[in-house]
Structures are given as C-alpha cells and as structure tokens.
Coordinates of C-alpha atoms in Angstrom, one line a residue:
Chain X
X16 CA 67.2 92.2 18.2
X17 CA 68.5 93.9 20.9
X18 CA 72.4 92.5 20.6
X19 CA 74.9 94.0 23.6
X20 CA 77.8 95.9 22.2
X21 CA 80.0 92.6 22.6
X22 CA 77.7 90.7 20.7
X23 CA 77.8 93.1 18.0
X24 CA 81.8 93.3 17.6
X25 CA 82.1 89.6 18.2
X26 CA 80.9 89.9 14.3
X27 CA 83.9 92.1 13.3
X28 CA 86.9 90.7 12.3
X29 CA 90.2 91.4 14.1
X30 CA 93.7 90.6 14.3
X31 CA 94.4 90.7 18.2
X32 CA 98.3 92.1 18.8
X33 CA 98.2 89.8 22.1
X34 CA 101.8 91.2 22.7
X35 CA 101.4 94.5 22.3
X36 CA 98.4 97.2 23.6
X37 CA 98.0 100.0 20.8
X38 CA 96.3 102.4 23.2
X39 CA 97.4 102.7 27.0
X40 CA 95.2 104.8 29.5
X41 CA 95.4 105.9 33.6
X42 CA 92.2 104.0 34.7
X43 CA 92.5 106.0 37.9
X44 CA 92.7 109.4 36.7
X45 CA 90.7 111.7 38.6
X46 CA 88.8 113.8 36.8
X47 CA 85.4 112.3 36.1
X48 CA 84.4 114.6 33.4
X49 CA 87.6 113.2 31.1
X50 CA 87.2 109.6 31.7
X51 CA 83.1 110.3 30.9
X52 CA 84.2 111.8 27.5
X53 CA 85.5 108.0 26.7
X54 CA 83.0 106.2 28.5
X55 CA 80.1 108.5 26.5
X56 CA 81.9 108.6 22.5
X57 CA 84.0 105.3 22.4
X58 CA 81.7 103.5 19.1
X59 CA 82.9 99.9 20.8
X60 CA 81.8 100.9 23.9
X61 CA 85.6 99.8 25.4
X62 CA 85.7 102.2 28.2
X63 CA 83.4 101.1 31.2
X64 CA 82.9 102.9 34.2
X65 CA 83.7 100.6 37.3
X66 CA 81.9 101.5 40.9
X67 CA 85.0 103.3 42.2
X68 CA 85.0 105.7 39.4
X69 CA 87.9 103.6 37.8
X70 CA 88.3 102.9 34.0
X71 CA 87.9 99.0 32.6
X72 CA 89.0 99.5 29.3
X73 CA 90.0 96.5 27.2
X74 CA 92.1 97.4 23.4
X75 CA 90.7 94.4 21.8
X76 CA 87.4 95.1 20.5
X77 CA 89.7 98.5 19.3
X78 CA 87.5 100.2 15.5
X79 CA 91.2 102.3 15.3
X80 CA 88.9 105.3 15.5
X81 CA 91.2 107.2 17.3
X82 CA 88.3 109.3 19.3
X83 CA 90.0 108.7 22.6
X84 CA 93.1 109.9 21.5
X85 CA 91.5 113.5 19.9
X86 CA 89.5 113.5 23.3
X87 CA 92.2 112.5 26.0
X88 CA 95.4 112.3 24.8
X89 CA 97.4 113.4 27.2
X90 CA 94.9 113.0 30.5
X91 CA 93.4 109.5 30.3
X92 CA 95.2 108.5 27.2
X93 CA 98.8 107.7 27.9
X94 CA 99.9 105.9 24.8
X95 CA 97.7 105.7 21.0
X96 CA 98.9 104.4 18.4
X97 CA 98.1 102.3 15.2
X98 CA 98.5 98.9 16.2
X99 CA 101.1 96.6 14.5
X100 CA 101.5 95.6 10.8
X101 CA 98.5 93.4 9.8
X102 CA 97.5 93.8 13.3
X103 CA 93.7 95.2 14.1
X104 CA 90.0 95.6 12.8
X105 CA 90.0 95.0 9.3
X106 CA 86.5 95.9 7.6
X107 CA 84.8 93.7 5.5
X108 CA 82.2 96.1 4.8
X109 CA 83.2 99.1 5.9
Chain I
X15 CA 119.8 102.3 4.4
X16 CA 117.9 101.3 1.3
X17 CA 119.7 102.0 -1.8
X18 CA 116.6 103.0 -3.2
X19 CA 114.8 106.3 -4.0
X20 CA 111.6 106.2 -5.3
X21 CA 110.1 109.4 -7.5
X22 CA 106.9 109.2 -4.7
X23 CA 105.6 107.8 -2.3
X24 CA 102.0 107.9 -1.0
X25 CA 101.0 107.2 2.6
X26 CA 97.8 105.7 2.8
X27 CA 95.8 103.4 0.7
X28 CA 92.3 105.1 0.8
X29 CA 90.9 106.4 -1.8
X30 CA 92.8 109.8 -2.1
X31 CA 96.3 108.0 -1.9
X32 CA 94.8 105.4 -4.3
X33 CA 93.9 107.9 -6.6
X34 CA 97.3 109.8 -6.3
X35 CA 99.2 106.7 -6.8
X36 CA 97.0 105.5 -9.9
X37 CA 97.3 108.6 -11.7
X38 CA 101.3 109.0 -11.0
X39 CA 101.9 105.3 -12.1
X40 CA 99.7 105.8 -15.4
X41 CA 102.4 108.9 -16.0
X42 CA 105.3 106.1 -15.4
X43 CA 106.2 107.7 -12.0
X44 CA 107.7 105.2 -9.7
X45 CA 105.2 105.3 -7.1
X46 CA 105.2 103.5 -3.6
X47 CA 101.7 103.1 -2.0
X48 CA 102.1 101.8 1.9
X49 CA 98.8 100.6 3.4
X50 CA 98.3 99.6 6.9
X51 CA 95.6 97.3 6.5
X52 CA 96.0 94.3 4.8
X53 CA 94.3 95.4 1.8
X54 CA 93.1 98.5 0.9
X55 CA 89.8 99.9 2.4
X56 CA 90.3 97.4 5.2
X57 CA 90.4 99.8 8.0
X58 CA 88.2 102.3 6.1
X59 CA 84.9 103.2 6.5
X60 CA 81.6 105.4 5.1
X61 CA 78.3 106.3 5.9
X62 CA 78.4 106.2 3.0
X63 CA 77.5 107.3 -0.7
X64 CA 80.2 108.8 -3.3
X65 CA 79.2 111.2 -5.6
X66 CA 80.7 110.3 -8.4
X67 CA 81.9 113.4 -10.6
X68 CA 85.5 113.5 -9.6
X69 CA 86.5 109.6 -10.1
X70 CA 84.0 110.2 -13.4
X71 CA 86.8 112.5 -14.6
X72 CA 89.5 110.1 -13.9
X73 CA 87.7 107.0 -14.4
X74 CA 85.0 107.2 -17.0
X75 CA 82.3 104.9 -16.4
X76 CA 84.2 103.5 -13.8
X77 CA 80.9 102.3 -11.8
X78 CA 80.8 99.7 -14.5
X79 CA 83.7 97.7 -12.9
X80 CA 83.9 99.1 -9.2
X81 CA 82.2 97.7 -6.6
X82 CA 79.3 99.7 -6.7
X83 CA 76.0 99.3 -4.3
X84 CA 73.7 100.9 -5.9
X85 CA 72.7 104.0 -7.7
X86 CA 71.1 106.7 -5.3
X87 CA 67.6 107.6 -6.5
X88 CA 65.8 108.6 -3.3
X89 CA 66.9 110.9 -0.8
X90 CA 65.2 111.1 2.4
X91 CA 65.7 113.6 5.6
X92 CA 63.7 112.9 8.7
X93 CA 63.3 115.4 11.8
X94 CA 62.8 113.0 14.4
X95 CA 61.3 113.2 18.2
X96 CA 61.4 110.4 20.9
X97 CA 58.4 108.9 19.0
X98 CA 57.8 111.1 15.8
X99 CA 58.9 111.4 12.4
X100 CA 58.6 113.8 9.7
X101 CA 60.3 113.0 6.1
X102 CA 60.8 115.4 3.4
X103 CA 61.5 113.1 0.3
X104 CA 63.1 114.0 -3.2
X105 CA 62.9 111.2 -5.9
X106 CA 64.3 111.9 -9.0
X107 CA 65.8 110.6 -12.7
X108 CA 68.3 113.5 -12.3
X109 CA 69.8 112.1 -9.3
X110 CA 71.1 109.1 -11.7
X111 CA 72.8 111.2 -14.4
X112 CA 75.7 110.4 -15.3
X113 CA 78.3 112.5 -13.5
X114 CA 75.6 113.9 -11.3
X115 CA 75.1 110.7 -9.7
X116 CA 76.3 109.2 -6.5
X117 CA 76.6 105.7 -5.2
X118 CA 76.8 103.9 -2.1
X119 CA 79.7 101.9 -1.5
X120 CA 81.3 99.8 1.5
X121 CA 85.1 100.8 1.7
X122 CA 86.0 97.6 2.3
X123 CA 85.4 96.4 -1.4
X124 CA 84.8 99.9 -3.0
X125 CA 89.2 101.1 -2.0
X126 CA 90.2 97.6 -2.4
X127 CA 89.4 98.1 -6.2
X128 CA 90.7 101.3 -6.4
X129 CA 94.0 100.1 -4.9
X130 CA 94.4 97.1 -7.1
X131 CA 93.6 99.5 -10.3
X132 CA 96.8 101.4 -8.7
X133 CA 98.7 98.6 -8.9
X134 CA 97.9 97.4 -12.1
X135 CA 99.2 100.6 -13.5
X136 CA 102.0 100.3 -11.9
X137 CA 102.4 101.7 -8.9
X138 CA 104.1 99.4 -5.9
X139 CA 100.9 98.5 -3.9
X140 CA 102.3 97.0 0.0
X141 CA 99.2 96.4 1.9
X142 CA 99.9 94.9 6.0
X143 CA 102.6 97.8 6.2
X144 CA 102.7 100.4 8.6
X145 CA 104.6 103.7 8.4
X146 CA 106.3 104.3 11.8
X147 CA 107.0 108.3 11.2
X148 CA 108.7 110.6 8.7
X149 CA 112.1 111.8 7.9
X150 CA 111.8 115.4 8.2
X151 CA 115.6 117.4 7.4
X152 CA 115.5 120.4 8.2
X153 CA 112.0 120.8 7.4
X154 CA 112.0 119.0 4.2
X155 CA 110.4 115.5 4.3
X156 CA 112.6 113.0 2.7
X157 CA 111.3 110.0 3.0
X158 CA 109.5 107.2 5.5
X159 CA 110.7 104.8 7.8
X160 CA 108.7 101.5 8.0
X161 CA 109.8 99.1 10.6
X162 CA 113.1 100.3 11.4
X163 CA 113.7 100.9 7.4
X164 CA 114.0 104.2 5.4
X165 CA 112.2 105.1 2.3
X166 CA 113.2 107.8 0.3
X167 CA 111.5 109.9 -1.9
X168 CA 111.2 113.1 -3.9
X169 CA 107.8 113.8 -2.5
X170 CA 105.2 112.0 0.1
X171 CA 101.9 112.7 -0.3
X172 CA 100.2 111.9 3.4
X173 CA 96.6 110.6 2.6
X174 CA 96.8 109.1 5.9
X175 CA 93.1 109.6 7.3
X176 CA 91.8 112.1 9.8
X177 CA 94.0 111.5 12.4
X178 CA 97.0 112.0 10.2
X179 CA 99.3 110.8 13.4
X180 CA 103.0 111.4 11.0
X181 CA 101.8 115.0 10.0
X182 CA 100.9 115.8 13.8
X183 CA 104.1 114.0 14.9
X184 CA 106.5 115.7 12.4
X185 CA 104.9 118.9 13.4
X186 CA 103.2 119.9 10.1
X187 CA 99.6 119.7 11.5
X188 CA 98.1 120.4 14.5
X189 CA 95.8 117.9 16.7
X190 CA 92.5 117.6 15.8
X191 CA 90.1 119.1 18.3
X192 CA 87.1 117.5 19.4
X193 CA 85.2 120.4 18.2
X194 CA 86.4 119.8 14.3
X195 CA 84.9 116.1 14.4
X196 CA 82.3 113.5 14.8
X197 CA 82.6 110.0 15.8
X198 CA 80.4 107.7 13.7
X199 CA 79.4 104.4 14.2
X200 CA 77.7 102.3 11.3
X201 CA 76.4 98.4 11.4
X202 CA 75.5 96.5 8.2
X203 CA 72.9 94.3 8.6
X204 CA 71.9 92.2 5.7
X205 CA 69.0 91.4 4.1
X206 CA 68.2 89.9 0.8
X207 CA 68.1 92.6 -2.6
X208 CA 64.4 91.9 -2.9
X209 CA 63.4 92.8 0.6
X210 CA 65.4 95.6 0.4
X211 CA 63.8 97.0 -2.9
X212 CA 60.4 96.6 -1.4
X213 CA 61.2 98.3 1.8
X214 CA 62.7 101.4 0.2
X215 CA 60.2 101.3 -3.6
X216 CA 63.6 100.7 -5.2
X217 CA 64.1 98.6 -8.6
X218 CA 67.2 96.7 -9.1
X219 CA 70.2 98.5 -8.7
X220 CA 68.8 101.3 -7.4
X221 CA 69.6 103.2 -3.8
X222 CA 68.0 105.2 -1.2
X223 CA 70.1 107.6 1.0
X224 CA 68.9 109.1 4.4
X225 CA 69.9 111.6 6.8
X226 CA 67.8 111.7 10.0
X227 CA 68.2 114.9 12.4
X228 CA 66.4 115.4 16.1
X229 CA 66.0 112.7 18.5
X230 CA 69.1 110.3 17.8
X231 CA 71.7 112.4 18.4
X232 CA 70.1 113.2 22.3
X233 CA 70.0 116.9 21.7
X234 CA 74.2 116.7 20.5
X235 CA 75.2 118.1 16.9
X236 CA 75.3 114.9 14.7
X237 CA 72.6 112.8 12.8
X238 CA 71.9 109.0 11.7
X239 CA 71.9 107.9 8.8
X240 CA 70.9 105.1 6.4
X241 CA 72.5 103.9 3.1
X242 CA 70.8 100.6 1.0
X243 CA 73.7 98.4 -0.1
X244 CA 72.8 95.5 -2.8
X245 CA 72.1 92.7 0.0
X246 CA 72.5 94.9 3.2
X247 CA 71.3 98.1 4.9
X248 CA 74.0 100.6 6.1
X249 CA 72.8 102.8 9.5
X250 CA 74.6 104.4 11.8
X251 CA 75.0 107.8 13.5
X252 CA 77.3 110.7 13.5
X253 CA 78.0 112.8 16.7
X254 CA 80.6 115.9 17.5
X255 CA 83.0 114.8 19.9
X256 CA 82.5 118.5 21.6
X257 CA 80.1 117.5 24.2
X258 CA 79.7 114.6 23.9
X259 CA 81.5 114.0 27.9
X260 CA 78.2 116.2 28.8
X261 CA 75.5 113.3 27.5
X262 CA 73.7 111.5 30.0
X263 CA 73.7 108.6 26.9
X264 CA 76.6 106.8 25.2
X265 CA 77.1 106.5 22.0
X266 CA 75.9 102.9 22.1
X267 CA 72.9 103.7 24.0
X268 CA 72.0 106.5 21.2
X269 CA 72.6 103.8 18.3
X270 CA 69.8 101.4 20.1
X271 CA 67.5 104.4 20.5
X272 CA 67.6 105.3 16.4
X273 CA 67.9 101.6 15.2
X274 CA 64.8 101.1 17.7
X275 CA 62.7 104.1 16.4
X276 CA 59.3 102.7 14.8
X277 CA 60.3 105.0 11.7
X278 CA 63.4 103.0 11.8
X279 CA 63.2 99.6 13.3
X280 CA 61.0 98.1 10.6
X281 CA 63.4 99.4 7.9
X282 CA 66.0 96.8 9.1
X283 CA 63.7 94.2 10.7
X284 CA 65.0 90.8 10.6
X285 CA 68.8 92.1 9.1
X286 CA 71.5 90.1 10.2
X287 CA 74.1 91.9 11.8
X288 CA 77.5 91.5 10.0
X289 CA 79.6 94.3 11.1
X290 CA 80.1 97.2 13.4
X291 CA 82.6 99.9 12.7
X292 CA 83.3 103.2 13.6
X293 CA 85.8 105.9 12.4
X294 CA 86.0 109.8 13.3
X295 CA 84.5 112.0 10.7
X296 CA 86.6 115.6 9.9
X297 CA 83.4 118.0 9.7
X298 CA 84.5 121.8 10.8
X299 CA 84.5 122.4 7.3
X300 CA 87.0 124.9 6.1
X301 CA 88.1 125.8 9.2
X302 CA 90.1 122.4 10.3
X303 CA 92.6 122.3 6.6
X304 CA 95.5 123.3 8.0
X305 CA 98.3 122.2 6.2
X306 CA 98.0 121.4 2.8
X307 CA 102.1 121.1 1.3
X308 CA 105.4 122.4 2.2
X309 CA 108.7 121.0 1.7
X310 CA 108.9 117.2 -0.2
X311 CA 105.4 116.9 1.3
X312 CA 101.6 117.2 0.5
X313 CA 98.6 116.3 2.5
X314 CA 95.4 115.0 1.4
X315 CA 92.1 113.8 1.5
X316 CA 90.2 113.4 5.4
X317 CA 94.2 114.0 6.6
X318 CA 93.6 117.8 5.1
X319 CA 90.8 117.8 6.6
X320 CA 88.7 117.8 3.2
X321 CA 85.2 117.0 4.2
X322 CA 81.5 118.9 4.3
X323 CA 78.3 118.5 6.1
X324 CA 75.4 120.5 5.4
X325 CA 73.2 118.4 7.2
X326 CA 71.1 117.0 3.9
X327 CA 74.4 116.5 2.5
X328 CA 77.9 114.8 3.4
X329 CA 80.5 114.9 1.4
X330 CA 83.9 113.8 2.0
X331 CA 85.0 110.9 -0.5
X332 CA 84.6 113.2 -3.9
X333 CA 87.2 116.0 -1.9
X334 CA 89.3 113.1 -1.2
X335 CA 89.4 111.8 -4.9
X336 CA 89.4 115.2 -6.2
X337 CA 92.6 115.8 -3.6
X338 CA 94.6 112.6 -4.7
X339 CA 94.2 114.3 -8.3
X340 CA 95.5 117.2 -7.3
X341 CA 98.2 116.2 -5.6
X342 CA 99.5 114.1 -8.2
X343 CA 99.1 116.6 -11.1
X344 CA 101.2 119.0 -8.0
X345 CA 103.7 116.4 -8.4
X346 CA 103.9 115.8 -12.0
X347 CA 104.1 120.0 -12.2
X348 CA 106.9 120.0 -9.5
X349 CA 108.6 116.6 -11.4
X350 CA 108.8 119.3 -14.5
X351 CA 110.5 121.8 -12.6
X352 CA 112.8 119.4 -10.9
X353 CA 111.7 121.1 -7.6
X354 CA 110.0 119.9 -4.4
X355 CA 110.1 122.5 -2.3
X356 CA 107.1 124.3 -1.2
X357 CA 107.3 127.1 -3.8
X358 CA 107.1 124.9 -6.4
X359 CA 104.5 122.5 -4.4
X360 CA 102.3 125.5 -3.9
X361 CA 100.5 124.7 -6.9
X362 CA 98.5 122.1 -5.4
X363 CA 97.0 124.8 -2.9
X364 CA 96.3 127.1 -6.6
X365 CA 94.4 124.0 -7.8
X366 CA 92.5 123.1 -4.6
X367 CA 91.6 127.0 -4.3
X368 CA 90.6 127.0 -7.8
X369 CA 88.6 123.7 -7.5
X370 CA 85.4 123.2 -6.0
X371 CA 86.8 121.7 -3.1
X372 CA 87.6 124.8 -1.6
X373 CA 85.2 127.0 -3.1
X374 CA 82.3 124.7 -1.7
X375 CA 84.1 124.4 2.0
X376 CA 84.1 128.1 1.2
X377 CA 80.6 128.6 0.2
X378 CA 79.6 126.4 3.7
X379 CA 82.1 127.7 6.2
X380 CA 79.2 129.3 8.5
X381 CA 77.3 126.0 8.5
X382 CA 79.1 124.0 11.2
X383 CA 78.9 126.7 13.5
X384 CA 74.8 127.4 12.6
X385 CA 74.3 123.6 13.5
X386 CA 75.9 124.3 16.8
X387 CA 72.4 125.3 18.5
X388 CA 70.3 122.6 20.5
X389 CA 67.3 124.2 19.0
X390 CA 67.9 122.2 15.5
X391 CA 68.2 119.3 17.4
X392 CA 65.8 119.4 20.2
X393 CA 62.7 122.0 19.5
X394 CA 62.3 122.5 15.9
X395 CA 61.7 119.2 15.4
X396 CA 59.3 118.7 18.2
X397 CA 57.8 121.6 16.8
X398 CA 57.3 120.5 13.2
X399 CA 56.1 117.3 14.5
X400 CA 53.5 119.0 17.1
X401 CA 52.5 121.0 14.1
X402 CA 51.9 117.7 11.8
X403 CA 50.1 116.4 14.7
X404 CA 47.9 119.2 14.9
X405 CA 47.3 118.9 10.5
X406 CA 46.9 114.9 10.6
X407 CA 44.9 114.5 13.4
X408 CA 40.8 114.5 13.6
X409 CA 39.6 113.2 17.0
X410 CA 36.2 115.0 16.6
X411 CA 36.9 118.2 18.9
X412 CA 36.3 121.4 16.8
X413 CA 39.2 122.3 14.0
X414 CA 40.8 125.4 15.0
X415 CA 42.7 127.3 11.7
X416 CA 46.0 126.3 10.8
X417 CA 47.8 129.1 11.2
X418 CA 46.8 129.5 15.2
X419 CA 47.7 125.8 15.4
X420 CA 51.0 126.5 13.6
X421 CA 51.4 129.8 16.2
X422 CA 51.3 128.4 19.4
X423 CA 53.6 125.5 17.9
X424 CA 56.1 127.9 16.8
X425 CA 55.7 130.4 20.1
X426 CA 56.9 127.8 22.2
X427 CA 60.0 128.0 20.6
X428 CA 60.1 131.4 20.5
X429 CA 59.1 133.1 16.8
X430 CA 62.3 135.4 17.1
X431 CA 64.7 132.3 17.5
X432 CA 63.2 131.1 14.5
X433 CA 63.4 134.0 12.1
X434 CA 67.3 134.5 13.8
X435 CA 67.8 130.4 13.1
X436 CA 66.2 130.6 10.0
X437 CA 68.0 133.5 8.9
X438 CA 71.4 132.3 9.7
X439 CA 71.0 128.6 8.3
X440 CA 69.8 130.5 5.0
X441 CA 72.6 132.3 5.1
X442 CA 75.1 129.2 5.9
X443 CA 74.4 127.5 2.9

C-alpha cells in the first residue's frame, strides 16, 4: 500500500495549462530555510530538494492550494496565480 | 464594455457564494455566479462533515436531495504516540436530530448541487470562468473583469476561498500569514458500504467522524482526521504552516506515518486510492476576519476568514453557509435603501456580530493560541498513553496503586505545566 506521492496524484484528475505555468519560483534562491518551508508543507509534494541545494519543482501535479504562495511569495515564489479557465485539479471527491 | 449591469454578482461558486446566489435569485435579483472550476465544488475540498443547522434554515430537509454521505453518529478523538492510541468515543441518537445533525460530504458532488439549485432559481451559473481582478473606483468596487471583459454590478460579494487573491490584490485584505492557516491534505480511498459499516459499527446511512491529535502531526499544531463517506473513507491531516519549514518530516512523509499507524492502517486496509487533494484551511479563528464589506463589496465565507477549530471540533462550512445568508439578506437590505456603500452594507457585519458566527469565533478566540504548545502534541499524549499502559497492563510484577502510577506519568511532564495547560484550554473553550 505504500503508493509514492506520484502514484497517488497520477489518480487526480487535471487539466495541464501546457502553455502557461500558474506558479513560477527562483530554484536557486539562497536561503535554505525558505525553500525547506515548500519542500516540508507542499500536500503534492512538487518542491524537491536537488543535491546543490536547488529547487525541482514541477506545476503539474499543482492541488491550487496556494500554500507556497502564503509561505513564499515574494522569496522563492515569483509568480502564483489560479491557472487558466477550465485549466487545473478538478476534484471529483473533494 | 458590456452593456450590461447586473443587480449582483457573486465570486465564487462554493458553498457561501452558492448560497448567496440561491437566496438572491429566489428574491428575483439578477444574480451572476462565476466559478473557476468547471463545475461547482470542483476545486473544493473538506475534511469534511457539515453540520447542518444553517442550510436547515434555508433548505429544509435538504439532506433529502443533496449529495449527502452519511449521517454522523460516532465521534471519535484519539491521542496518539509513535505506536499508541487512546480514543475517547461519544455515540449518540442526539447527534442525528434534525438540525443538530451534521453530515459528511465530498465537495465535489455536495457544491455541485448546491450550485445547480442556484441556477435553477435563477441565478446565471458560469462554471470554467475565471475572474482576473476587480474594478475598484475610488474605493468602490464596481464590477469584475473576466478575460479582458468587464462586469458590472451593484454589489460583489467575494466568496472566493481562503486565499481570496482579488480582495488581497484590490487592497481590501491583507495576506494570509502562515500563522492563521493549516495546509491539509485528504485521500479517499474506497471501499464497499458494507465493509465500511462493519469497520466503524455503523448501519446504513450512518457516519463516523474522527479527529486524531499527537503523533501525526510530528510534534507541529495540526491533527488527522477521518470521515466515512457511503463507498469510501476520507483521511487526511491538517498542519499550521507556522513551522512547518522547522520539521525534519514533510507533509507527505507525516500522511504515510498516520495512514500507517496500526490504530489506523487497518481502518482503510485494502481502500483503493481514488484521489489526493489538498487545500489550506483558515484556522486563527477570530483573529484572521479582516475585512468583512465596504464600498459595492462584501466578503464571505473561508475568504473572511470564517472558520473554527477547537480541536474535537472543525467548523467551517456552516459559517460559510450561514455567511452567503448574510450577505445576501445585506444585499436585499441595501437593494431597499438603494444604497451600496459601506454605511448601508454595514449591516452584514450587525448580522454576523449578532449571529453565532461571531459569537462562537468569539467564545474560541484563545483557543488557537492554547494549541500553540508542543506539550498537547508531544507529552500529554505520551503521558496518557504511559498511564493506560500502566492500568491495562498485568505482566505478573507487583501492582503498585494508581494514583503513584498516574504521578510519576504526570511528573515527567511537569504537574505545574499541566494545571497551567489545563487551566488555559478550560478557559479557551
């Protein structure tokens, strides 16, 4: 039972904007404590911590929780916004 | 520029805009309801149970034809150590009175209903729509622009979730802090009624809600939690976003932990996953509503802030509700008047303050910051379990009285940290 966080999104339904990335982030910002904030609360597990201390962070897999905007908007968050009409997660369960 | 004005327009189609827009359509208001998602309740999501009191009173019987779970009749809370659990457990007929009763729903189905019912009164349900920003003159907000397109209106009522982005961007709210919320993360996994009934001692229909606090939450502020849905299980965590850079755990790495637990694991044995969401959860209580109306504008449900956790209790869908109604009776007041300003608007804030949705965030306002102590998290429920250790089990060594058992259980916490604790969480709810 033990599914990876991939595996268990690969069940959501989305709407990829291929065109258009809601949320844009510094993967190279400096402070380790900010980029740990996303690494540590993101509930899709998007932001990965690479060996050099960079950011991976993919918008895809995006719940629109907007926790990495409250969080680092501003440091590690360049850009967040709702993604396109129609675009997104869209809950079947919610 | 559209030639069109509408009487109101509602920003959001959860269920505090739904119920703003169903109630102003039922009074012949022309009402436009803009959703982002492409229906409503698609980007919405819940632990989650509803108590039902304040759609009751605009609804009656309305779990007849909504998209109800089931009924809660159980209610569990579980302190909870690495491999410990201790469960207090109320079971009750009076939990299923009528009015008194709450239900748990998936948002997905449960605002889709409540969406549609706004459309079949009338209002103008467009669902796949997204509202760029507002037009704010000179304070007053007009209208909304969708897509390069203008909207007018006499009023806008924002019931666009916790994050609110137009009433931060217009300047009429501030940013949430991470200090104010939670992130949650739920999965669904399904399993058939019958297994579901047997796990929990449920008959058809009925529900089980539980709140787990201790272990899961790796010493943060938060809790799991677990709903039963017809043919599925709802479980998933809550967490403030104040410390959470400070964990040595993720978020994912706490959800395997709880869903692992052996209190918890066999609960959802062989579910099939079906869906993972998450969604930030407004919980300082009465100290995050901010803004609640001003000029051609009101704001409410989770985007006021309007949501309470008391730890065996969360609470946010009934304020939301309870919000849309006021807002729309705000409306129909200011409609009377023929004025939108914020004098006339005020009324809104007179019917929250005179509503229980302030006077509970009232009544709780010390609670967020008496679960702000690692204690509730990390050594009282060590220490209860130690102490039900100590009472359950007989290994053939001597018994040694309760009460000394208890003692050294409670000293290692510290007995004045206790009283203080126990004393200031009486006093916070």
């Amino acid at each position: 039972m033990s599914l990876s966080i991939e595996e268990k999104l690969s069940v959501n339904k989305f709407f990829v904007d291929e065109e258009n990335a809601h949320i844009e982030i510094d993967p190279a910002y400096p402070d380790l404590k900010e980029k740990m904030k996303l690494v540590n609360a993101c509930p899709a597990g998007l932001y990965k911590l690479n060996d050099d201390e960079t950011l991976s962070f993919d918008y895809a897999g995006c719940l629109e929780c907007g926790t990495c905007r409250i969080l680092c908007l501003g440091t590690v968050v360049k850009k967040w916004e709702y993604p396109e009409d129609t675009k997104g997660v869209e809950f079947r369960y919610g | 520029m559209s030639e069109e004005k509408f009487d109101v327009i509602v920003v959001g189609g959860g269920l505090a805009g739904s119920t703003a827009a169903y109630i102003l359509a039922e009074q012949g208001l022309e009402v436009l309801l803009i959703e982002r998602g492409n229906y409503g309740g698609s980007k919405n999501m819940t632990g989650g149970r509803l108590y039902s009191h304040s759609l009751e009173k605009i609804i009656p019987n309305f779990a007849e034809e909504a998209p109800v779970e089931r009924r809660v009749v159980k209610e569990a809370v579980t302190m909870m150590t690495e491999n410990d659990a201790v469960t207090f457990n109320f079971r009750s007929p009076r939990l299923a009175e009528t009015g008194s009763d709450s239900y748990v729903v998936l948002r997905g189905e449960f605002d889709r209903w409540l969406f549609d019912k706004a459309e079949e009164e009338g209002a103008i349900a467009t669902s796949g729509i997204k509202v760029d920003e507002l037009i704010v003159e000179n304070k007053k907000v007009k209208g909304v622009i969708c897509g390069g397109e203008e909207m007018l209106a006499d009023v806008v009522i924002l019931a666009d979730g916790v994050n609110s982005l137009l009433a931060e961007k217009a300047g009429l709210r501030p940013r949430v802090k991470p200090s104010q919320v939670a992130v949650g993360a739920k999965e669904v996994y399904e399993l058939p009624s019958k297994v579901i009934e047997d796990r929990f001692g449920l008959e058809e229909n009925e529900g089980a809600a539980w709140l787990f606090a201790g272990s899961p939450t790796n010493g943060l502020v938060g809790g799991g939690f677990l709903y039963t849905n017809k043919q599925s299980i709802s479980i998933g965590m809550v967490v403030n976003l104040e410390r959470i850079g400070e964990s040595d755990k993720t978020i994912e790495d706490m959800m395997n932990e709880f869903t692992k637990h052996p209190e918890v694991a066999p609960l959802i044995k062989d579910g099939k996953l079906v869906e993972r969401s998450g969604h930030v959860v407004p919980e300082a209580g009465l100290s995050m509503v901010s803004t609640l109306y001003g000029d051609g504008f009101l704001i409410c449900g989770d985007a006021a802030g309007f949501c309470l956790n008391i730890g065996y209790m969360v609470r946010g869908m009934d304020f939301a509700i309870a919000s849309g109604e006021m807002a729309a009776k705000a409306v129909l007041k200011a409609r009377e008047k023929e004025d939108f300003s914020s004098a006339t608007l005020k009324i809104y804030k007179d019917m929250l303050d005179e509503s229980f949705v302030m006077k509970d965030l009232s009544l709780y306002k010390k609670f967020p910051s008496f679960m702000d102590n690692p204690r509730i998290f990390n050594e009282y429920p060590e220490m209860l379990s130690n102490i039900m250790a100590d009472m359950f089990i007989v290994n053939g060594n001597h018994g040694i009285p309760l009460r000394k058992k208890a003692m050294k259980h409670i000293k290692s916490v510290g007995l004045l940290n206790l009283v203080k604790d126990g004393l200031r969480g009486v006093k916070s709810i």
